[in-house]
Amino acid sequence: MAEIVPEILSRRARRAYGPRTLERDLLERLLEAAVLAPSCNNKQPWRFLVCHDDDALELARGALLGGNYWAREAPVLLVVTTRDDLDCQLSDNREYALFDTGLAVMNLMLQATREGLYAHPMAGFDPQILRNAFAIEEGTRIVTVVALGYPGDEGTLNEKHRKSEDSPRERKPLVEVVQWNRWEPL
Ligand SMILES: Cc1cc2nc3c(=O)[nH]c(=O)nc-3n(C[C@H](O)[C@H](O)[C@H](O)COP(=O)(O)O)c2cc1C
């Protein structure tokens, strides 16, 4: 019977990371999966900063907002960036850098799921802190920070986050997000 891709079903934005380090070849495999994403005219606008050693990790951790305390335990923080001029910019104002970078991040997260890892994207960070810490130029968009690591002890989480680790998926029903054959204003 046709089924949804298992990694799409099992991927969750989980937060209980363990200390086990991620080997370089595993990280490279995740990044290889990421860059297999499609992009407009194959422009490949995604850029990744892998914070893997202690110094880089400490700098990246310093940008996390309080609600993302749990991501401090992740052994890798992946800073995902792009620049508008790295991708298609059409004359009618359509811009594709963010879209295509998101596709690459999804590939990476699915590969991470397949490898038994947690991969949790975050908006809750201060981009200016990252910009200063790593001398990231103005014009480069810091899109997300993805916490990467193996599962660990849920005891490090607050109660709300502990409950959400295996909570049911919450999604709008298709009827709210899909229209068939004719458009009506949402
Ligand atoms: C762009 C983006 C930003 C997010 N930022 C945060 C964040 O700062 N902190 C957090 O705990 N989760 C964050 N999430 C995770 C979402 O809350 C989560 O994906 C959503 O609730 C759906 O749950 P699921 O991924 O387990 O299906 C973010 C997800 C995305 C895609």
XYZ file of N, CA and C and ligand atoms in Angstrom:
589
model
N 0.848 -1.196 0.000
C 0.000 0.000 0.000
C 0.884 1.248 0.000
N 0.504 2.243 -0.752
C 1.278 3.485 -0.771
C 1.266 4.104 0.611
N 2.406 4.638 1.001
C 2.456 5.253 2.331
C 3.334 6.498 2.281
N 3.183 7.324 3.299
C 4.033 8.512 3.415
C 5.446 8.052 3.775
N 6.435 8.730 3.236
C 7.838 8.418 3.508
C 8.046 8.329 5.031
N 8.608 7.234 5.524
C 8.689 7.036 6.986
C 9.384 8.187 7.716
N 10.433 8.761 7.126
C 11.155 9.841 7.832
C 10.304 11.108 7.933
N 9.395 11.289 6.986
C 8.485 12.444 7.102
C 7.566 12.224 8.300
N 7.134 10.979 8.471
C 6.246 10.678 9.596
C 6.965 10.744 10.929
N 8.215 10.278 10.972
C 8.873 10.158 12.287
C 9.645 11.410 12.693
N 9.957 12.287 11.747
C 10.668 13.516 12.137
C 9.814 14.356 13.063
N 10.393 14.794 14.141
C 9.711 15.719 15.035
C 10.715 16.763 15.495
N 10.192 17.904 15.931
C 11.063 18.941 16.492
C 11.275 18.603 17.974
N 12.097 17.584 18.223
C 12.332 17.147 19.610
C 13.478 17.948 20.226
N 13.540 17.881 21.557
C 14.475 18.768 22.258
C 15.427 18.081 23.219
N 15.222 16.801 23.486
C 16.057 16.139 24.511
C 17.329 15.580 23.862
N 18.362 16.405 23.810
C 19.605 15.998 23.150
C 20.541 15.330 24.141
N 21.279 14.343 23.655
C 22.323 13.714 24.454
C 23.684 14.263 24.057
N 24.721 13.943 24.843
C 26.037 14.538 24.619
C 26.850 13.863 23.513
N 26.392 12.720 23.029
C 27.205 11.989 22.037
C 27.572 12.902 20.861
N 28.853 12.917 20.539
C 29.293 13.828 19.477
C 28.924 13.280 18.096
N 28.887 14.137 17.137
C 28.582 13.725 15.760
C 29.880 13.719 14.965
N 30.147 12.579 14.328
C 31.380 12.466 13.553
C 31.303 13.331 12.310
N 32.463 13.732 11.872
C 32.548 14.597 10.694
C 31.913 13.942 9.456
N 32.131 12.627 9.260
C 31.585 12.012 8.039
C 30.058 11.952 8.088
N 29.506 11.788 9.271
C 28.045 11.826 9.396
C 27.531 13.232 9.050
N 28.198 14.240 9.570
C 27.774 15.616 9.272
C 27.883 15.898 7.775
N 28.951 15.370 7.169
C 29.098 15.609 5.724
C 27.986 14.928 4.941
N 27.557 13.759 5.429
C 26.455 13.071 4.744
C 25.167 13.896 4.847
N 24.932 14.469 6.006
C 23.742 15.325 6.151
C 23.811 16.504 5.183
N 25.005 17.073 5.070
C 25.156 18.246 4.195
C 25.050 17.842 2.725
N 25.546 16.632 2.405
C 25.375 16.133 1.033
C 23.892 15.974 0.707
N 23.139 15.483 1.670
C 21.688 15.353 1.455
C 21.077 16.733 1.250
N 21.530 17.688 2.051
C 20.976 19.041 1.950
C 21.168 19.596 0.541
N 22.381 19.472 0.021
C 22.683 20.142 -1.251
C 22.113 19.397 -2.460
N 21.487 18.245 -2.221
C 20.771 17.583 -3.319
C 19.393 18.202 -3.551
N 19.038 19.179 -2.741
C 17.745 19.840 -2.920
C 17.697 20.553 -4.273
N 16.495 20.687 -4.820
C 16.349 21.483 -6.045
C 16.438 22.972 -5.720
N 16.814 23.749 -6.717
C 16.802 25.208 -6.532
C 16.572 25.863 -7.877
N 16.125 27.099 -7.831
C 15.762 27.822 -9.049
C 16.994 27.952 -9.948
N 16.888 27.411 -11.150
C 18.008 27.466 -12.098
C 19.279 26.844 -11.503
N 19.091 25.957 -10.559
C 20.198 25.260 -9.874
C 21.203 26.237 -9.251
N 20.670 27.288 -8.666
C 21.548 28.331 -8.107
C 22.177 27.937 -6.772
N 21.522 27.016 -6.049
C 22.110 26.484 -4.800
C 22.512 27.609 -3.829
N 21.529 28.366 -3.368
C 21.834 29.575 -2.597
C 22.175 29.308 -1.135
N 21.987 28.084 -0.668
C 22.192 27.759 0.753
C 23.673 27.841 1.104
N 23.917 28.326 2.338
C 25.279 28.329 2.897
C 25.156 27.888 4.350
N 26.086 27.064 4.785
C 26.003 26.469 6.119
C 27.259 26.770 6.912
N 27.068 27.119 8.162
C 28.177 27.259 9.104
C 27.971 26.182 10.170
N 28.872 25.202 10.182
C 28.736 24.079 11.128
C 29.492 24.439 12.402
N 28.771 24.613 13.485
C 29.425 24.916 14.768
C 29.610 23.596 15.502
N 30.820 23.105 15.461
C 31.135 21.734 15.855
C 32.188 21.717 16.949
N 33.173 22.616 16.865
C 34.175 22.590 17.935
C 33.690 23.463 19.106
N 34.371 23.309 20.230
C 33.870 23.931 21.461
C 33.729 25.446 21.331
N 34.717 26.070 20.711
C 34.693 27.532 20.611
C 33.516 28.010 19.766
N 33.350 27.360 18.610
C 32.259 27.777 17.713
C 30.910 27.507 18.369
N 30.811 26.361 19.034
C 29.541 26.029 19.697
C 29.199 27.059 20.757
N 30.193 27.454 21.537
C 29.934 28.410 22.605
C 29.455 29.732 22.009
N 30.067 30.133 20.911
C 29.633 31.376 20.259
C 28.184 31.259 19.780
N 27.868 30.127 19.160
C 26.509 29.959 18.631
C 25.496 29.843 19.769
N 25.871 29.147 20.830
C 24.958 29.023 21.981
C 24.614 30.392 22.554
N 25.567 31.287 22.479
C 25.353 32.624 23.019
C 24.258 33.392 22.307
N 23.849 32.931 21.135
C 22.808 33.631 20.379
C 21.413 33.061 20.650
N 21.339 31.913 21.338
C 20.030 31.274 21.537
C 19.188 32.069 22.529
N 17.920 32.214 22.229
C 17.018 32.876 23.172
C 16.640 31.893 24.288
N 16.149 32.449 25.389
C 15.913 31.653 26.597
C 15.052 30.418 26.386
N 14.017 30.538 25.575
C 13.107 29.406 25.354
C 13.791 28.243 24.664
N 14.928 28.517 24.074
C 15.677 27.457 23.379
C 16.871 26.977 24.215
N 16.727 27.052 25.557
C 17.759 26.564 26.494
C 18.192 25.139 26.166
N 17.239 24.319 25.733
C 17.491 22.898 25.453
C 18.523 22.701 24.332
N 18.593 23.665 23.409
C 19.503 23.520 22.260
C 20.965 23.687 22.683
N 21.190 24.209 23.897
C 22.569 24.317 24.395
C 23.198 22.944 24.559
N 22.354 21.901 24.723
C 22.877 20.537 24.906
C 23.254 19.878 23.589
N 22.813 20.439 22.482
C 23.082 19.798 21.187
C 24.574 19.885 20.868
N 25.170 18.806 20.399
C 26.611 18.822 20.117
C 26.980 19.551 18.823
N 25.982 19.863 18.020
C 26.232 20.656 16.809
C 25.105 21.667 16.642
N 25.473 22.901 16.345
C 24.494 23.918 15.939
C 24.855 24.333 14.522
N 23.886 24.191 13.658
C 24.130 24.473 12.246
C 23.467 25.807 11.905
N 24.283 26.775 11.534
C 23.754 28.090 11.172
C 23.525 28.081 9.660
N 22.275 28.338 9.276
C 21.907 28.262 7.859
C 21.717 29.684 7.340
N 22.415 30.001 6.284
C 22.339 31.357 5.742
C 22.086 31.316 4.231
N 21.718 32.469 3.724
C 21.644 32.644 2.274
C 21.768 34.134 1.983
N 21.812 34.451 0.725
C 21.793 35.859 0.298
C 20.849 35.964 -0.869
N 20.066 37.016 -0.915
C 19.049 37.125 -1.964
C 19.660 36.994 -3.357
N 20.848 37.574 -3.542
C 21.430 37.576 -4.901
C 22.106 36.256 -5.257
N 22.049 35.277 -4.356
C 22.576 33.955 -4.699
C 21.547 33.114 -5.445
N 20.312 33.619 -5.537
C 19.260 32.808 -6.168
C 18.475 33.668 -7.160
N 17.490 33.043 -7.797
C 16.679 33.763 -8.782
C 15.998 34.960 -8.130
N 16.095 36.097 -8.783
C 15.362 37.298 -8.377
C 14.649 37.778 -9.637
N 13.375 37.489 -9.718
C 12.653 37.753 -10.959
C 12.138 39.179 -10.979
N 11.907 39.681 -12.184
C 11.590 41.103 -12.315
C 10.256 41.464 -11.674
N 9.410 40.464 -11.434
C 8.134 40.760 -10.760
C 8.247 40.559 -9.250
N 9.463 40.672 -8.753
C 9.727 40.644 -7.304
C 9.687 39.270 -6.662
N 9.578 38.215 -7.442
C 9.685 36.902 -6.818
C 11.145 36.604 -6.509
N 11.369 36.158 -5.282
C 12.730 35.879 -4.798
C 12.738 34.445 -4.279
N 13.771 33.714 -4.571
C 13.745 32.284 -4.244
C 14.803 31.805 -3.259
N 15.646 32.683 -2.772
C 16.736 32.228 -1.905
C 16.218 31.550 -0.625
N 15.247 32.183 0.026
C 14.737 31.604 1.268
C 14.004 30.293 1.004
N 13.248 30.281 -0.053
C 12.491 29.071 -0.407
C 13.441 27.903 -0.640
N 14.443 28.126 -1.483
C 15.354 27.033 -1.838
C 16.205 26.603 -0.643
N 16.558 27.560 0.191
C 17.340 27.211 1.385
C 16.498 26.335 2.315
N 15.218 26.641 2.395
C 14.321 25.799 3.191
C 14.230 24.381 2.653
N 14.240 24.252 1.341
C 14.198 22.897 0.768
C 15.435 22.113 1.200
N 16.595 22.779 1.190
C 17.838 22.101 1.577
C 17.793 21.691 3.053
N 17.245 22.561 3.887
C 17.160 22.245 5.318
C 16.232 21.039 5.531
N 15.155 20.992 4.773
C 14.251 19.834 4.915
C 14.961 18.549 4.534
N 15.727 18.580 3.438
C 16.499 17.386 3.051
C 17.410 16.955 4.193
N 18.092 17.938 4.763
C 19.034 17.638 5.845
C 18.295 17.028 7.048
N 17.137 17.575 7.352
C 16.405 17.066 8.520
C 15.901 15.640 8.277
N 15.492 15.364 7.047
C 15.026 14.001 6.765
C 16.184 13.014 6.824
N 17.345 13.399 6.309
C 18.516 12.528 6.387
C 18.910 12.314 7.853
N 18.859 13.388 8.638
C 19.187 13.274 10.066
C 18.224 12.297 10.751
N 16.961 12.382 10.406
C 15.968 11.475 10.991
C 16.312 10.030 10.650
N 16.680 9.850 9.412
C 17.068 8.513 8.946
C 18.270 7.957 9.719
N 19.152 8.874 10.143
C 20.372 8.478 10.860
C 20.130 8.355 12.363
N 18.884 8.526 12.786
C 18.573 8.400 14.213
C 18.869 9.651 15.014
N 18.996 10.772 14.334
C 19.323 12.036 15.007
C 18.070 12.892 15.187
N 18.185 13.856 16.071
C 17.220 14.930 16.127
C 17.799 16.109 15.334
N 16.930 16.766 14.590
C 17.326 17.977 13.855
C 16.188 18.963 14.040
N 16.444 20.015 14.809
C 15.359 20.932 15.198
C 15.719 22.352 14.742
N 14.975 22.871 13.760
C 15.256 24.231 13.286
C 14.688 25.262 14.250
N 15.383 26.372 14.364
C 14.936 27.416 15.300
C 14.954 28.799 14.637
N 13.940 29.596 15.029
C 13.979 31.026 14.739
C 14.371 31.803 15.995
N 14.316 31.142 17.132
C 14.559 31.805 18.411
C 16.041 31.980 18.724
N 16.651 32.891 18.010
C 18.058 33.246 18.256
C 18.215 34.703 17.847
N 19.297 35.293 18.305
C 19.557 36.688 17.951
C 20.556 36.721 16.795
N 20.095 37.066 15.600
C 21.000 37.021 14.446
C 22.176 37.983 14.585
N 21.936 39.102 15.286
C 23.034 40.074 15.404
C 24.195 39.500 16.217
N 23.850 38.702 17.220
C 24.915 38.069 18.014
C 25.727 37.125 17.130
N 25.035 36.372 16.294
C 25.760 35.462 15.385
C 26.597 36.264 14.392
N 26.007 37.325 13.907
C 26.704 38.159 12.911
C 28.017 38.683 13.505
N 27.928 39.169 14.733
C 29.133 39.707 15.373
C 30.125 38.581 15.686
N 29.601 37.486 16.212
C 30.487 36.420 16.687
C 31.287 35.806 15.547
N 30.655 35.666 14.390
C 31.315 34.974 13.272
C 31.656 35.911 12.121
N 31.493 37.196 12.338
C 31.765 38.183 11.296
C 31.019 37.842 10.000
N 29.721 37.627 10.153
C 28.875 37.344 8.979
C 28.427 38.684 8.391
N 28.710 38.878 7.108
C 28.487 40.180 6.482
C 26.999 40.569 6.480
N 26.754 41.868 6.503
C 25.405 42.388 6.251
C 25.013 41.918 4.845
N 23.736 41.628 4.663
C 23.309 41.148 3.343
C 23.183 39.635 3.327
N 23.953 38.973 4.150
C 23.759 37.526 4.313
C 22.639 37.331 5.323
N 21.606 36.631 4.893
C 20.469 36.381 5.789
C 20.780 35.161 6.648
N 20.609 35.308 7.947
C 20.773 34.163 8.845
C 19.374 33.586 9.039
N 19.125 32.475 8.374
C 17.757 31.988 8.214
C 17.298 31.203 9.435
N 18.119 30.272 9.853
C 17.751 29.426 10.989
C 19.013 28.849 11.601
N 18.870 28.387 12.825
C 19.907 27.572 13.459
C 19.263 26.214 13.712
N 19.928 25.158 13.247
C 19.382 23.810 13.441
C 20.208 23.104 14.506
N 19.530 22.667 15.565
C 20.201 21.863 16.594
C 20.255 20.420 16.100
N 21.458 19.841 16.159
C 21.655 18.474 15.678
C 22.276 17.627 16.770
N 21.777 16.413 16.927
C 22.398 15.523 17.903
C 21.587 14.262 18.078
N 22.143 13.368 18.875
C 21.435 12.127 19.191
C 20.446 12.374 20.331
N 19.434 11.505 20.416
C 18.486 11.614 21.522
C 19.187 11.461 22.869
N 18.666 12.161 23.866
C 19.237 12.081 25.210
C 18.145 12.055 26.259
N 18.511 12.554 27.416
C 17.669 12.430 28.597
C 16.617 13.548 28.644
N 15.364 13.144 28.718
C 14.288 14.153 28.756
C 14.267 14.917 30.080
N 15.023 14.424 31.044
C 15.081 15.082 32.350
C 15.659 16.487 32.284
N 16.352 16.808 31.214
C 16.929 18.154 31.081
C 15.877 19.173 30.630
N 14.682 18.688 30.291
C 13.660 19.587 29.714
C 12.693 20.076 30.770
N 12.115 21.254 30.540
C 11.030 21.677 31.421
C 9.790 20.832 31.108
N 8.786 20.968 31.968
C 7.658 20.045 31.864
C 6.910 20.161 30.529
N 6.742 21.390 30.113
C 6.027 21.613 28.843
C 6.764 20.918 27.692
N 8.071 21.069 27.672
C 8.847 20.473 26.586
C 8.918 18.951 26.718
N 8.936 18.472 27.966
C 8.946 17.011 28.152
C 7.675 16.420 27.563
N 6.570 17.082 27.852
C 5.279 16.579 27.332
C 5.243 16.619 25.810
N 5.883 17.625 25.235
C 5.738 17.784 23.776
C 6.620 16.810 23.003
N 7.561 16.120 23.667
C 8.480 15.254 22.916
C 7.739 14.246 22.042
N 6.708 13.632 22.621
C 5.968 12.639 21.838
C 4.492 12.978 21.754
N 4.219 14.282 21.779
C 2.824 14.718 21.692
C 2.295 14.421 20.290
N 0.971 14.314 20.167
C 0.423 14.100 18.820
C 0.776 15.276 17.920
N 0.943 14.986 16.658
C 1.187 16.037 15.667
C -0.013 16.962 15.584
N 0.223 18.257 15.520
C -0.895 19.189 15.334
C -0.782 19.810 13.958
N -1.739 19.556 13.117
C -1.743 20.141 11.772
C -3.142 20.576 11.401
N -3.226 21.644 10.641
C -4.520 22.026 10.099
C -4.980 20.912 9.159
N -6.261 20.634 9.134
C -6.743 19.633 8.177
C -6.568 20.141 6.746
N -6.420 19.213 5.814
C -6.210 19.606 4.409
C -7.292 20.562 3.918
N -8.485 20.372 4.413
C -9.579 21.213 3.910
C -9.315 22.699 4.189
N -8.490 22.987 5.195
C -8.179 24.396 5.494
C -7.029 24.944 4.666
N -6.265 24.077 4.042
C -5.073 24.570 3.347
C -5.028 24.206 1.862
N -5.994 23.438 1.409
C -5.992 22.996 0.010
C -7.284 23.417 -0.656
N -7.188 23.930 -1.852
C -8.386 24.174 -2.650
C -8.235 23.390 -3.940
N -9.293 22.812 -4.363
C -9.253 21.984 -5.569
C -9.918 22.736 -6.713
N -9.133 23.008 -7.707
C -9.627 23.476 -9.020
C -10.140 24.908 -9.073
N -10.497 25.490 -7.966
C -10.842 26.910 -8.014
C -10.417 27.584 -6.717
N -9.974 28.826 -6.862
C -9.408 29.569 -5.732
C -10.468 30.429 -5.084
N -10.490 30.390 -3.757
C -11.315 31.345 -3.021
C -10.425 32.003 -1.997
N -10.623 33.296 -1.772
C -9.764 33.963 -0.792
C -9.831 33.249 0.551
N -8.657 33.098 1.192
C -8.601 32.357 2.467
C -9.016 33.250 3.625
C 11.449 28.256 10.793
C 11.183 27.486 12.064
C 11.492 28.080 13.276
C 11.301 27.385 14.465
N 11.733 27.950 15.640
C 11.663 27.227 16.776
C 12.247 27.727 17.970
O 12.857 28.800 18.014
N 12.128 26.979 19.093
C 11.475 25.765 19.101
O 11.420 25.137 20.147
N 10.953 25.244 17.961
C 11.041 25.937 16.804
N 10.544 25.401 15.626
C 9.902 24.070 15.631
C 8.391 24.158 15.405
O 7.785 24.678 16.547
C 7.863 22.752 15.055
O 8.455 22.335 13.850
C 6.340 22.757 14.910
O 5.744 22.988 16.161
C 5.800 21.440 14.359
O 6.209 20.343 15.136
P 6.986 19.101 14.487
O 8.196 19.665 13.780
O 7.369 18.202 15.647
O 6.060 18.418 13.534
C 10.730 26.075 14.442
C 10.418 25.494 13.207
C 10.666 26.171 12.032
C 10.374 25.498 10.710
